[in-house]
Coordinates of C-alpha atoms in Angstrom, one line a residue:
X138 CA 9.1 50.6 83.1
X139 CA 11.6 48.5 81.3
X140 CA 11.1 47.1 77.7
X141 CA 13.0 45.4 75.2
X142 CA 11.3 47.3 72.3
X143 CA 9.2 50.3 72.8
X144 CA 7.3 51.4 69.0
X145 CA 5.6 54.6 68.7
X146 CA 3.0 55.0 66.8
X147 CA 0.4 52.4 65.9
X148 CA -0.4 53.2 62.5
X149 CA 0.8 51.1 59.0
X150 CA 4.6 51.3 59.9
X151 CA 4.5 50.9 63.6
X152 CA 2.3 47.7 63.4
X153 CA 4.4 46.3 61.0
X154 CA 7.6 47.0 63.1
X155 CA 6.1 45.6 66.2
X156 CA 5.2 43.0 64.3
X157 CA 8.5 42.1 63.0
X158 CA 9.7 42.4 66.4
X159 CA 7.3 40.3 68.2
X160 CA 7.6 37.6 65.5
X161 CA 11.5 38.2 66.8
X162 CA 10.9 36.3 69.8
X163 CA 11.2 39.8 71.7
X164 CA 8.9 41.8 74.1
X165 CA 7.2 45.0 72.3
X166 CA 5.4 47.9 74.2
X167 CA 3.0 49.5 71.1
X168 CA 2.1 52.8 72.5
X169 CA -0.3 55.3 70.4
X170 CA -1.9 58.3 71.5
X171 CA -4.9 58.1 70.4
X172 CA -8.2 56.0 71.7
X173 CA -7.6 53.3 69.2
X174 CA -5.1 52.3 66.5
X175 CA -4.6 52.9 62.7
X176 CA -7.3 55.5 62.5
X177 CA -5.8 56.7 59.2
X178 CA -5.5 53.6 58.0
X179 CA -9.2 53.1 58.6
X180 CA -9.9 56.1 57.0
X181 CA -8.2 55.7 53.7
X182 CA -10.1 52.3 53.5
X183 CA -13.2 53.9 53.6
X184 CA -13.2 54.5 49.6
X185 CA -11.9 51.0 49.4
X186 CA -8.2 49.9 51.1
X187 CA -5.5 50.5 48.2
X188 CA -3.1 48.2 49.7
X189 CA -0.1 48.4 46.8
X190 CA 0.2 48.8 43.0
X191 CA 1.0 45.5 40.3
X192 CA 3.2 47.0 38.0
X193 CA 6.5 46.4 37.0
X194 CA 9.5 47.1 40.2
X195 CA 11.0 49.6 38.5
X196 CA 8.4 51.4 37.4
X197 CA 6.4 51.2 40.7
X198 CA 10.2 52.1 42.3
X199 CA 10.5 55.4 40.1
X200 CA 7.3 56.9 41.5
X201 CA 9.3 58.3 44.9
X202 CA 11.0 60.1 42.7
X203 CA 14.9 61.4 44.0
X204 CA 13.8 59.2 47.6
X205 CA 13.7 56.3 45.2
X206 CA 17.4 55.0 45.5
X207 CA 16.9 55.3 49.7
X208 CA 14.0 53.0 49.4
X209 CA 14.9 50.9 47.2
X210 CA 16.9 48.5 49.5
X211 CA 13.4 48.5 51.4
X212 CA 11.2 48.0 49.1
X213 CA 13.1 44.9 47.7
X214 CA 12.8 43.3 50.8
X215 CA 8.8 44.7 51.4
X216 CA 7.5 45.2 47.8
X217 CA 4.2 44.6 46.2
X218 CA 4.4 40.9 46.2
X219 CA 5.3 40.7 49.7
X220 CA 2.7 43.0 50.8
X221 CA -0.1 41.1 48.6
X222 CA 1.0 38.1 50.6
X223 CA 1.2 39.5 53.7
X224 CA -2.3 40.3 53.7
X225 CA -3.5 36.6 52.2
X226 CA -1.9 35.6 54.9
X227 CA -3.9 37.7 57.4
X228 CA -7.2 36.3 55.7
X229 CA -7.6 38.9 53.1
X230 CA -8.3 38.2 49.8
X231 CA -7.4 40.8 47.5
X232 CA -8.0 41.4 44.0
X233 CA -6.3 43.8 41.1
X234 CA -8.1 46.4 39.2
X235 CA -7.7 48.0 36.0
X236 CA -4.9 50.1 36.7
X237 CA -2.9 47.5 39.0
X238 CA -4.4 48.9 41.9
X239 CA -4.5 46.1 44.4
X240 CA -7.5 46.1 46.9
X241 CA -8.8 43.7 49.6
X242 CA -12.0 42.0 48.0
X243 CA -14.0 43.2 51.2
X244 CA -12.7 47.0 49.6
X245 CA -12.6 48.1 53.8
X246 CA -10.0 48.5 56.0
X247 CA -11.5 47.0 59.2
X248 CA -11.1 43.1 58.6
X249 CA -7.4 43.2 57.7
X250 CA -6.5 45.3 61.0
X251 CA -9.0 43.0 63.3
X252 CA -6.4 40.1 61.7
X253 CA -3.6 42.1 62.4
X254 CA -4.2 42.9 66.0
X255 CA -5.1 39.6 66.6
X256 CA -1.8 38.5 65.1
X257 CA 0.2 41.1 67.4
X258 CA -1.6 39.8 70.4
X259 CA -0.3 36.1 69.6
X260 CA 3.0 37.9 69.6
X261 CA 2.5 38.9 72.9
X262 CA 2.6 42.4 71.7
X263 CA 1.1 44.9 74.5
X264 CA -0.8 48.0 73.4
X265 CA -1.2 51.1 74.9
X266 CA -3.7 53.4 73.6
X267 CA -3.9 57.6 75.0
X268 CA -0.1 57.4 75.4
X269 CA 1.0 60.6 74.0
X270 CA 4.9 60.7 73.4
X271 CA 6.2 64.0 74.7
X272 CA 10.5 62.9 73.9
X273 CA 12.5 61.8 76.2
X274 CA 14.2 62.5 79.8
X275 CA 17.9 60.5 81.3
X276 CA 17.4 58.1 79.2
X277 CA 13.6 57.3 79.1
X278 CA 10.6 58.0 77.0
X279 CA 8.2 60.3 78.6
X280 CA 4.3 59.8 78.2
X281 CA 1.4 61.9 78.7
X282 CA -1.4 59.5 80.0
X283 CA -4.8 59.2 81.4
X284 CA -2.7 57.3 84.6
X285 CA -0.4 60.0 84.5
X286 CA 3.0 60.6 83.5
X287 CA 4.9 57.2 82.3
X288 CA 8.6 56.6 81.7
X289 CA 9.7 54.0 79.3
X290 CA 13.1 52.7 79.4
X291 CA 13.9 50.9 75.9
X292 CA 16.7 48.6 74.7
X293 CA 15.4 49.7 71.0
X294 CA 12.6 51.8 70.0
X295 CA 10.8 52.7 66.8
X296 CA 9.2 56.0 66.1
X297 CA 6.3 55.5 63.3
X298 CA 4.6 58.7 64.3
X299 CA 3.1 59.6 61.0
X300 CA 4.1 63.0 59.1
X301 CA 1.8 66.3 59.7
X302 CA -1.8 66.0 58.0
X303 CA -4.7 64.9 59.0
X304 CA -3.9 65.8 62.8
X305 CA -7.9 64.5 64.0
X306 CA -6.7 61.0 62.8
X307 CA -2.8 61.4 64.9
X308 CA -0.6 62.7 62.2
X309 CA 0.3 66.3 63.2
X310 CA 3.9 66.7 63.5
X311 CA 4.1 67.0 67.0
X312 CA 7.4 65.3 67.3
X313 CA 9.3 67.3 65.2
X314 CA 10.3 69.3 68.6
X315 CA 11.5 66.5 70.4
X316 CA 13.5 65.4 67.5
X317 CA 15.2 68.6 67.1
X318 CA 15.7 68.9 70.7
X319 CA 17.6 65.6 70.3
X320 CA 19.8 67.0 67.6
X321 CA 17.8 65.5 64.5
X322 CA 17.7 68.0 61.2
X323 CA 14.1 67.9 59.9
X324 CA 13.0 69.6 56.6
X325 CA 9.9 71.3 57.1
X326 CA 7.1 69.6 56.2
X327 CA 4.8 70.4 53.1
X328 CA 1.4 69.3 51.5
X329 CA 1.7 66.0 49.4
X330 CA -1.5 64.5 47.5
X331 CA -3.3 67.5 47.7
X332 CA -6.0 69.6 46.1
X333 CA -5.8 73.0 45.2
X334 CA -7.6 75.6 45.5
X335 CA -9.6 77.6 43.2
X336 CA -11.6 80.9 43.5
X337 CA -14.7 80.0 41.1
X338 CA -17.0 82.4 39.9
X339 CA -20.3 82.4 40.7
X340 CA -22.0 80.0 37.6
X341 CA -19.2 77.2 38.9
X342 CA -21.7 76.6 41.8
X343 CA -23.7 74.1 39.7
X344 CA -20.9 72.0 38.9
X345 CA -19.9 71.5 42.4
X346 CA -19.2 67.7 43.1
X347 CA -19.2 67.0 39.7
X348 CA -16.0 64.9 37.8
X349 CA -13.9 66.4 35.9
X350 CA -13.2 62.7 33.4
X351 CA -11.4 62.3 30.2
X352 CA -8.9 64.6 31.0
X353 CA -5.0 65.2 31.1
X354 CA -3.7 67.0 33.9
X355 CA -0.5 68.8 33.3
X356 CA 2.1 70.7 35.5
X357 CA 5.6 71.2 34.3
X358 CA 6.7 67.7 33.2
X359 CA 4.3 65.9 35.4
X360 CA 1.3 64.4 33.4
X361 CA -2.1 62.2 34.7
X362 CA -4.9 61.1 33.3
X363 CA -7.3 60.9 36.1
X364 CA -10.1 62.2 37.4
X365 CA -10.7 64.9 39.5
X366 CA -14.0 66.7 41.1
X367 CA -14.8 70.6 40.9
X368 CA -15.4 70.9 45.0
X369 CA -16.4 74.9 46.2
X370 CA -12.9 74.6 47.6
X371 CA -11.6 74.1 44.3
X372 CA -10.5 70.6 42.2
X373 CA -9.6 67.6 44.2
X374 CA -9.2 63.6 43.7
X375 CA -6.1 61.5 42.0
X376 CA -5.7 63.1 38.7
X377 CA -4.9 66.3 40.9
X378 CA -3.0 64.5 43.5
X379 CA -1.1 63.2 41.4
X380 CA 0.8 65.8 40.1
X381 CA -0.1 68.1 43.4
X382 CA 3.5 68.3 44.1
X383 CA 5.0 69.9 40.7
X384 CA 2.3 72.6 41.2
X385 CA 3.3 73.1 45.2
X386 CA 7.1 73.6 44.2
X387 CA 5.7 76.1 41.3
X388 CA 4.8 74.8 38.3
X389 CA 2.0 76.0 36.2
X390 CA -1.1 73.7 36.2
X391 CA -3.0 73.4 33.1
X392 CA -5.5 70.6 31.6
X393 CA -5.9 68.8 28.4
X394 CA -9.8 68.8 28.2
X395 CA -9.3 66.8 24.4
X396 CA -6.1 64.2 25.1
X397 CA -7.3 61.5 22.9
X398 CA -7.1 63.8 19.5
X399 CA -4.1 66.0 18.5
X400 CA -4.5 69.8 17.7
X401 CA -4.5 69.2 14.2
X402 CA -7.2 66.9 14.0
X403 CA -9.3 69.7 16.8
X404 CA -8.6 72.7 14.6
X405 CA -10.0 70.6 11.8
X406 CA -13.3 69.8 13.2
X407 CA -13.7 73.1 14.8
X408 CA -13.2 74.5 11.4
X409 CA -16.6 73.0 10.2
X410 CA -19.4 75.4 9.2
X411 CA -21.3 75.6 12.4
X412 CA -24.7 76.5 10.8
X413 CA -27.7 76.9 13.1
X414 CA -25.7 75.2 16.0
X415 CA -25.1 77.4 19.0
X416 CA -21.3 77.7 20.4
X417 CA -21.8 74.8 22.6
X418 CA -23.5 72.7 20.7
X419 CA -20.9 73.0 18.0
X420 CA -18.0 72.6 20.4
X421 CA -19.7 69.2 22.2
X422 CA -19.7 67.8 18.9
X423 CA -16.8 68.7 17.1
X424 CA -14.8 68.8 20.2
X425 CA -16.3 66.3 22.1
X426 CA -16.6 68.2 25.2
X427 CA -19.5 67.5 27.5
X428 CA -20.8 69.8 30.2
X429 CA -18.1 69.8 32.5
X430 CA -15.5 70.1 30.5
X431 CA -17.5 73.1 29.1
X432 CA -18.1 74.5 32.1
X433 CA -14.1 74.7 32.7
X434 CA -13.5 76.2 29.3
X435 CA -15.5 78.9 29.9
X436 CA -14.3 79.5 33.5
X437 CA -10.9 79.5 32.8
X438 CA -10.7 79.8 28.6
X439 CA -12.4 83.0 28.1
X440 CA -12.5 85.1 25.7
X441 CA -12.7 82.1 23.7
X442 CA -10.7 82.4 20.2
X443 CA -12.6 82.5 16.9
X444 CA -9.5 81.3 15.3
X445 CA -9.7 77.1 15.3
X446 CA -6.7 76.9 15.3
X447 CA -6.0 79.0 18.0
X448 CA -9.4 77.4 19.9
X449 CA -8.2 73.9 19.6
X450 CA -4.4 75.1 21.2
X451 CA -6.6 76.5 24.0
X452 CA -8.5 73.0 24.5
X453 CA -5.7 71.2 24.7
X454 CA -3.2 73.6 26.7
X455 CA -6.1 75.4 29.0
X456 CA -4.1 77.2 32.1
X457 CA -5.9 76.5 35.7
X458 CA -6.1 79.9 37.8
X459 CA -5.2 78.9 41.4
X460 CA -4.7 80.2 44.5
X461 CA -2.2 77.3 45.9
X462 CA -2.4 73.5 47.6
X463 CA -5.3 73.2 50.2
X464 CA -4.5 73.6 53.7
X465 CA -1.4 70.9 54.4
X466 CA -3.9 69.5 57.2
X467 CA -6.3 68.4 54.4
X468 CA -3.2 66.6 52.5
X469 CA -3.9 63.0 52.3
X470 CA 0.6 62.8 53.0
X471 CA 3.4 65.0 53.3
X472 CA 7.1 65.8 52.5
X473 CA 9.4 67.1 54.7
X474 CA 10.2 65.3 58.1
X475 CA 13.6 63.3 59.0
X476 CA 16.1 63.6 55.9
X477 CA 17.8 60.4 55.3
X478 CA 21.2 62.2 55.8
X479 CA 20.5 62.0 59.6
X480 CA 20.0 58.1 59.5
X481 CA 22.2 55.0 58.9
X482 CA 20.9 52.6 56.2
X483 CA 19.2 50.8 58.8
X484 CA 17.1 53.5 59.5
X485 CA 18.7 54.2 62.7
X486 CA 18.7 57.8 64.3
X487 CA 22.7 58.4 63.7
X488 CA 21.9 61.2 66.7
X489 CA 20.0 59.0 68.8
X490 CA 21.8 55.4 68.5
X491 CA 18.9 52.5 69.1
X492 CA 16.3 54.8 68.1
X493 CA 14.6 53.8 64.6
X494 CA 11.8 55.5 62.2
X495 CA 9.8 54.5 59.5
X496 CA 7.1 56.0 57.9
X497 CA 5.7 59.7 57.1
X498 CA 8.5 60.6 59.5
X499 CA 10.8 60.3 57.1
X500 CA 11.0 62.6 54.2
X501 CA 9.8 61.0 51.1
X502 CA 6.5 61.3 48.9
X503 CA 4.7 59.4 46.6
X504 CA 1.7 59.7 44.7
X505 CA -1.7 57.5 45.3
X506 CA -2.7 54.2 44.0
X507 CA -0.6 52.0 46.9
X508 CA 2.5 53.8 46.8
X509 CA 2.2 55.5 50.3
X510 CA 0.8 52.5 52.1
X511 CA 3.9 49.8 50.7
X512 CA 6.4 52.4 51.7
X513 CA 5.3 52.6 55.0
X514 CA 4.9 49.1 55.5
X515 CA 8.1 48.7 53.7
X516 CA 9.7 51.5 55.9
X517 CA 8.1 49.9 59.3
X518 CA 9.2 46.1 58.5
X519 CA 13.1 47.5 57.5
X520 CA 13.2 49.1 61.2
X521 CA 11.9 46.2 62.8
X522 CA 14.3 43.7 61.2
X523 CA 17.4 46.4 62.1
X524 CA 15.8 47.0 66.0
X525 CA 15.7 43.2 66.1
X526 CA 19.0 42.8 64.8
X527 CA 20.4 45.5 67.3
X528 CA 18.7 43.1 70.7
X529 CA 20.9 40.5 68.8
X530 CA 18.2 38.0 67.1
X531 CA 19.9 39.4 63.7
X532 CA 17.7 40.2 60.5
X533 CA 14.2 38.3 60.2

């Protein structure tokens, strides 16, 4: 079989680089290996679709970190604005919440990809679904199907093929062999918006799926202020996530259970004659510290100080025993993947000319709230337009 532009992978940055393509004018093959398409996708808009962040550009740019500079040429062109009006467009109204996260007003997943498909189709965009890529043989890409084995040859192609968590949904990192065996250098892949995990003792059990809230998590300089949830696996949810990746590459983890009031101000009001009040009692008042938060000072505080000085250093700087991220399968992204180094500014495979990637192939991270998502739409669209541009339809 001959195509004009083969993508692989039908989640967030495949779909947008086929549809970049098809809006091109040119013939796109779609093929994804599993029974449908986007099931990631779907899944992260179970708890309501994130779709971006409103914030300032260089403030929502500095959140990739040292991949910031390599994205930032994409992310000018495929931003928050554009995505927010990409998605109008499809029929979605959106709306912003109190932290500039930006959600469809339907807070699901489902309606924006029905649009999309249905947009792809009136591109003429075919879809193959239970097409597993397995790299490529004189020339073509090789496919594992229910029909059989099936050989695509491709003027361009994109690879959007996801990074290595989550491997029920598609993403597990199964390409990484055919790209080395192609001559691509990978970095190995690691956990990215993760939980950790925690060995509790036994009285923890009653605070399982509970919210850990008015907190400050802390590990080396990365800091967050959201909320998390004591799970028997240990403490999960964005306030975690979000600075998951200091405490994979080895910084200490530690939380702020009082952020609002300074250590002074603590040691004063733990200084207060305690009269008939018991320990907690007197700490829930003076330190404002409700069960939870309680419950974590005594798991991970203990022997408490009698000093209040001393006690109120420990509230605000109290060290979280772990035992290391949750299983990179249970990561909601990961690092590690295609190093720009082995790609052109276009995104193009420098080993593999015609070839593209966007996505989680590549090796970036960025923390929740509609960081991930942008980039990989951001990612998919830049391939497309350079794919395009390589048939000879130029930039779109």
């Amino acid at each position: 079989m001959k195509v004009a532009a083969l993508v692989i992978g039908a989640g967030p940055a495949g779909l947008m680089a086929a549809e970049v393509l098809g809006q091109a004018g040119h013939a796109v093959l779609l093929a994804e290996a599993k029974p449908s398409p986007a099931r990631k996708f779907l899944m992260a808009g179970k708890s309501g679709l994130n779709l971006t962040k409103s914030e300032d550009f260089d403030r929502f740019l500095a959140a990739f970190g040292p991949h910031a500079d390599h994205l930032r040429p994409m992310l000018e062109a495929c931003g928050p604005d554009e995505v927010r009006r990409w998605a109008e467009a499809l029929g979605q109204p959106l709306f912003t919440g109190p932290t500039g996260r930006v959600f469809p007003q339907t807070m699901k997943a489902s309606p924006l990809l029905r649009a999309w498909l249905t947009r792809l189709d009136g591109y003429g965009v075919t879809r193959r679904t239970r097409w597993r890529w397995q790299g490529w043989a004189d020339g073509a890409a090789v496919f594992a199907t229910p029909e059989g084995v099936q050989r695509v040859t491709a003027g361009v192609t994109v690879l959007a093929l996801g990074g290595a968590s989550w491997a029920r949904l598609g993403s597990d990192g199964a390409w990484a062999e055919a790209l080395r065996a192609a001559g691509v250098p990978l970095a190995p892949f690691r956990p990215a918006n993760m939980g950790v995990r925690v060995e509790w003792s036994a009285h923890m059990a009653a605070r399982f799926g509970m919210p850990v809230k008015g907190v400050a998590w802390q590990a080396g300089p990365a800091r967050s202020r959201g909320e998390a949830v004591i799970s028997d696996r240990g403490l999960e949810g964005g306030g975690i996530y979000a600075i998951s990746a200091a405490v994979r590459d080895g910084a200490p983890l530690s939380v702020d259970l009082a952020p609002d009031t300074d250590a002074e101000t603590l040691a004063r009001r733990l200084a207060k004659p305690r009269g008939k009040m018991t320990a907690a009692n007197f700490r829930r008042k003076q330190a404002r510290l409700d069960p939870v938060k309680q419950a974590l000072l005594m798991e991970f505080g203990q022997p408490l100080p009698e000093d209040p000085g001393q006690l109120a250093r420990r509230i605000k700087d109290l060290p979280i025993r772990h035992a290391g991220p949750r299983p990179m399968d249970e990561a909601i992204s990961t690092a590690g993947g295609i190093g720009f180094e082995a790609l052109t500014p276009g995104l193009e495979l420098i080993a593999r000319p015609g070839t593209f990637v966007a996505g989680e192939m590549l090796d970036w991270e960025a923390p929740t709230g509609g960081y991930l998502l942008t980039a990989c739409l951001a990612t998919g669209a830049w391939a497309g337009r350079q794919a395009a541009a390589c048939l000879g339809a130029g930039p779109v």
